Amino acid sequence: MAVTRPSRYASLHAAAMYDERRWAQRRTGIMPGFILTDRLQAAVLCIVRDMSATGALVELIIDRYSIISTAEALPNTFRLVLRTDDAEVDCQVAWREERRIGVRFVGGLRHLPKKPPLKKPLKKR
C-alpha cells in the first residue's frame, strides 16, 4: 500500500480556506486616510488596505508625533476618512493588533463635499 504525501502547498491552501471569514471579497490596495473620534483631540494617520464593502484592514501610522502609541488606545467606534476618495465611513473595531486593526463598516460610505477652488488674486497692471 503506497502512502501519498500531500503537496507542500496543500496545508497552506487548507489554512487559507479555513481562515477566510469575510462576507465580501476584498480588493487589495493602499489608500491614505485618517481616523477621527470625539475621544481623541487630533486625527490618527493610517493606511487602509484590503477594503471591501463590509470592512477593511487599517494600519496605524505611529511615530513620535502621534497622539496614540498602540491600537489599544483607539475607541471601539470611530469615523474613517479616505483621502483619495474624499469619503468617510463609520467603523467598528473587529480585532486589534499592535499597529493594525480590522474594522467593520457601520452604514455606507459618505462622500465629503468638495472644497471650492481657491481664487487667485488679480494682478494689478
PDB file of C-alpha atoms in Angstrom:
ATOM      1  CA  MET A   1       0.000   0.000   0.000  1.00  0.00           C
ATOM      2  CA  ALA A   2       1.528   3.268  -1.159  1.00  0.00           C
ATOM      3  CA  VAL A   3       1.446   6.291   1.100  1.00  0.00           C
ATOM      4  CA  THR A   4       0.903   9.571  -0.687  1.00  0.00           C
ATOM      5  CA  ARG A   5       2.275  12.757   0.707  1.00  0.00           C
ATOM      6  CA  PRO A   6       0.250  15.919   0.279  1.00  0.00           C
ATOM      7  CA  SER A   7       1.941  18.705  -1.589  1.00  0.00           C
ATOM      8  CA  ARG A   8       3.663  21.354   0.481  1.00  0.00           C
ATOM      9  CA  TYR A   9       1.039  23.885  -0.624  1.00  0.00           C
ATOM     10  CA  ALA A  10      -1.949  21.770   0.436  1.00  0.00           C
ATOM     11  CA  SER A  11      -1.679  22.794   4.075  1.00  0.00           C
ATOM     12  CA  LEU A  12      -1.362  26.476   3.128  1.00  0.00           C
ATOM     13  CA  HIS A  13      -4.439  26.228   0.910  1.00  0.00           C
ATOM     14  CA  ALA A  14      -6.424  24.464   3.625  1.00  0.00           C
ATOM     15  CA  ALA A  15      -5.385  27.049   6.224  1.00  0.00           C
ATOM     16  CA  ALA A  16      -6.350  29.897   3.923  1.00  0.00           C
ATOM     17  CA  MET A  17      -9.751  28.340   3.244  1.00  0.00           C
ATOM     18  CA  TYR A  18     -10.356  27.749   6.954  1.00  0.00           C
ATOM     19  CA  ASP A  19      -9.304  31.279   7.969  1.00  0.00           C
ATOM     20  CA  GLU A  20     -11.478  33.019   5.357  1.00  0.00           C
ATOM     21  CA  ARG A  21     -14.417  34.525   7.255  1.00  0.00           C
ATOM     22  CA  ARG A  22     -15.194  37.525   5.084  1.00  0.00           C
ATOM     23  CA  TRP A  23     -18.655  38.165   3.705  1.00  0.00           C
ATOM     24  CA  ALA A  24     -17.488  40.295   0.796  1.00  0.00           C
ATOM     25  CA  GLN A  25     -14.493  39.949  -1.480  1.00  0.00           C
ATOM     26  CA  ARG A  26     -11.692  42.341  -0.614  1.00  0.00           C
ATOM     27  CA  ARG A  27      -9.685  44.445  -3.015  1.00  0.00           C
ATOM     28  CA  THR A  28      -6.006  44.762  -2.228  1.00  0.00           C
ATOM     29  CA  GLY A  29      -4.635  48.240  -2.377  1.00  0.00           C
ATOM     30  CA  ILE A  30      -3.267  51.092  -0.339  1.00  0.00           C
ATOM     31  CA  MET A  31      -5.210  54.258   0.471  1.00  0.00           C
ATOM     32  CA  PRO A  32      -4.111  57.028   2.802  1.00  0.00           C
ATOM     33  CA  GLY A  33      -6.607  58.026   5.435  1.00  0.00           C
ATOM     34  CA  PHE A  34      -7.121  59.174   8.973  1.00  0.00           C
ATOM     35  CA  ILE A  35      -9.258  58.285  11.965  1.00  0.00           C
ATOM     36  CA  LEU A  36     -11.476  60.832  13.697  1.00  0.00           C
ATOM     37  CA  THR A  37     -13.165  60.372  17.048  1.00  0.00           C
ATOM     38  CA  ASP A  38     -14.550  62.598  19.766  1.00  0.00           C
ATOM     39  CA  ARG A  39     -12.347  60.905  22.376  1.00  0.00           C
ATOM     40  CA  LEU A  40      -9.084  61.953  20.698  1.00  0.00           C
ATOM     41  CA  GLN A  41      -8.067  65.558  20.202  1.00  0.00           C
ATOM     42  CA  ALA A  42      -6.462  65.051  16.798  1.00  0.00           C
ATOM     43  CA  ALA A  43      -6.659  62.775  13.767  1.00  0.00           C
ATOM     44  CA  VAL A  44      -4.736  59.500  13.681  1.00  0.00           C
ATOM     45  CA  LEU A  45      -2.994  58.922  10.350  1.00  0.00           C
ATOM     46  CA  CYS A  46      -3.427  55.499   8.786  1.00  0.00           C
ATOM     47  CA  ILE A  47      -3.184  53.406   5.639  1.00  0.00           C
ATOM     48  CA  VAL A  48      -6.262  51.474   4.545  1.00  0.00           C
ATOM     49  CA  ARG A  49      -5.543  48.074   2.975  1.00  0.00           C
ATOM     50  CA  ASP A  50      -7.739  45.265   1.690  1.00  0.00           C
ATOM     51  CA  MET A  51     -11.004  47.202   1.640  1.00  0.00           C
ATOM     52  CA  SER A  52     -14.336  45.563   0.853  1.00  0.00           C
ATOM     53  CA  ALA A  53     -17.970  46.621   1.004  1.00  0.00           C
ATOM     54  CA  THR A  54     -18.185  45.472   4.635  1.00  0.00           C
ATOM     55  CA  GLY A  55     -14.810  46.371   6.171  1.00  0.00           C
ATOM     56  CA  ALA A  56     -11.081  46.923   5.832  1.00  0.00           C
ATOM     57  CA  LEU A  57      -7.659  46.352   7.310  1.00  0.00           C
ATOM     58  CA  VAL A  58      -6.252  49.593   8.751  1.00  0.00           C
ATOM     59  CA  GLU A  59      -2.563  50.124   9.559  1.00  0.00           C
ATOM     60  CA  LEU A  60      -1.935  52.943  12.002  1.00  0.00           C
ATOM     61  CA  ILE A  61       0.939  55.328  11.332  1.00  0.00           C
ATOM     62  CA  ILE A  62       2.506  55.691  14.737  1.00  0.00           C
ATOM     63  CA  ASP A  63       5.583  57.848  15.158  1.00  0.00           C
ATOM     64  CA  ARG A  64       6.850  60.214  17.819  1.00  0.00           C
ATOM     65  CA  TYR A  65       4.282  62.846  16.821  1.00  0.00           C
ATOM     66  CA  SER A  66       1.274  60.501  17.093  1.00  0.00           C
ATOM     67  CA  ILE A  67      -1.326  61.016  19.767  1.00  0.00           C
ATOM     68  CA  ILE A  68      -1.582  57.249  20.346  1.00  0.00           C
ATOM     69  CA  SER A  69       1.088  54.594  20.775  1.00  0.00           C
ATOM     70  CA  THR A  70      -0.877  51.390  20.005  1.00  0.00           C
ATOM     71  CA  ALA A  71      -4.206  50.317  18.538  1.00  0.00           C
ATOM     72  CA  GLU A  72      -5.489  49.676  22.069  1.00  0.00           C
ATOM     73  CA  ALA A  73      -5.784  53.458  22.566  1.00  0.00           C
ATOM     74  CA  LEU A  74      -8.469  53.728  19.867  1.00  0.00           C
ATOM     75  CA  PRO A  75     -12.136  53.553  20.860  1.00  0.00           C
ATOM     76  CA  ASN A  76     -14.343  50.746  19.513  1.00  0.00           C
ATOM     77  CA  THR A  77     -16.176  53.083  17.111  1.00  0.00           C
ATOM     78  CA  PHE A  78     -14.836  55.986  15.019  1.00  0.00           C
ATOM     79  CA  ARG A  79     -15.002  57.682  11.608  1.00  0.00           C
ATOM     80  CA  LEU A  80     -12.526  56.647   8.921  1.00  0.00           C
ATOM     81  CA  VAL A  81     -11.789  59.297   6.290  1.00  0.00           C
ATOM     82  CA  LEU A  82     -10.377  58.108   2.952  1.00  0.00           C
ATOM     83  CA  ARG A  83      -8.294  60.892   1.428  1.00  0.00           C
ATOM     84  CA  THR A  84      -8.146  59.694  -2.170  1.00  0.00           C
ATOM     85  CA  ASP A  85     -11.908  59.121  -2.398  1.00  0.00           C
ATOM     86  CA  ASP A  86     -12.901  62.220  -0.367  1.00  0.00           C
ATOM     87  CA  ALA A  87     -15.231  59.955   1.609  1.00  0.00           C
ATOM     88  CA  GLU A  88     -15.847  58.866   5.179  1.00  0.00           C
ATOM     89  CA  VAL A  89     -17.439  55.854   6.834  1.00  0.00           C
ATOM     90  CA  ASP A  90     -18.360  54.951  10.404  1.00  0.00           C
ATOM     91  CA  CYS A  91     -16.399  51.949  11.681  1.00  0.00           C
ATOM     92  CA  GLN A  92     -16.486  49.405  14.469  1.00  0.00           C
ATOM     93  CA  VAL A  93     -13.328  47.569  15.517  1.00  0.00           C
ATOM     94  CA  ALA A  94     -13.486  43.817  14.824  1.00  0.00           C
ATOM     95  CA  TRP A  95      -9.968  42.917  16.009  1.00  0.00           C
ATOM     96  CA  ARG A  96      -6.733  44.645  17.098  1.00  0.00           C
ATOM     97  CA  GLU A  97      -3.018  44.038  16.878  1.00  0.00           C
ATOM     98  CA  GLU A  98      -0.243  46.392  17.958  1.00  0.00           C
ATOM     99  CA  ARG A  99      -0.472  48.731  14.954  1.00  0.00           C
ATOM    100  CA  ARG A 100      -3.220  47.147  12.840  1.00  0.00           C
ATOM    101  CA  ILE A 101      -6.968  46.872  13.245  1.00  0.00           C
ATOM    102  CA  GLY A 102      -9.706  45.139  11.351  1.00  0.00           C
ATOM    103  CA  VAL A 103     -12.837  47.251  11.008  1.00  0.00           C
ATOM    104  CA  ARG A 104     -16.453  46.628  10.032  1.00  0.00           C
ATOM    105  CA  PHE A 105     -18.253  49.416   8.243  1.00  0.00           C
ATOM    106  CA  VAL A 106     -21.355  50.652  10.053  1.00  0.00           C
ATOM    107  CA  GLY A 107     -23.524  52.332   7.452  1.00  0.00           C
ATOM    108  CA  GLY A 108     -22.489  53.380   3.995  1.00  0.00           C
ATOM    109  CA  LEU A 109     -19.688  55.402   2.521  1.00  0.00           C
ATOM    110  CA  ARG A 110     -20.453  59.136   2.556  1.00  0.00           C
ATOM    111  CA  HIS A 111     -18.758  61.462   0.093  1.00  0.00           C
ATOM    112  CA  LEU A 112     -17.360  64.629   1.600  1.00  0.00           C
ATOM    113  CA  PRO A 113     -18.243  67.937  -0.028  1.00  0.00           C
ATOM    114  CA  LYS A 114     -15.664  69.222  -2.474  1.00  0.00           C
ATOM    115  CA  LYS A 115     -13.775  72.302  -1.413  1.00  0.00           C
ATOM    116  CA  PRO A 116     -14.168  75.218  -3.805  1.00  0.00           C
ATOM    117  CA  PRO A 117     -11.004  76.071  -5.726  1.00  0.00           C
ATOM    118  CA  LEU A 118      -9.011  78.979  -4.413  1.00  0.00           C
ATOM    119  CA  LYS A 119      -9.405  82.171  -6.408  1.00  0.00           C
ATOM    120  CA  LYS A 120      -6.171  83.740  -7.488  1.00  0.00           C
ATOM    121  CA  PRO A 121      -5.901  87.429  -6.795  1.00  0.00           C
ATOM    122  CA  LEU A 122      -5.935  89.659  -9.852  1.00  0.00           C
ATOM    123  CA  LYS A 123      -2.615  91.205 -10.748  1.00  0.00           C
ATOM    124  CA  LYS A 124      -2.541  94.982 -10.886  1.00  0.00           C
ATOM    125  CA  ARG A 125      -1.251  96.442 -14.105  1.00  0.00           C
TER     126      ARG A 125
END
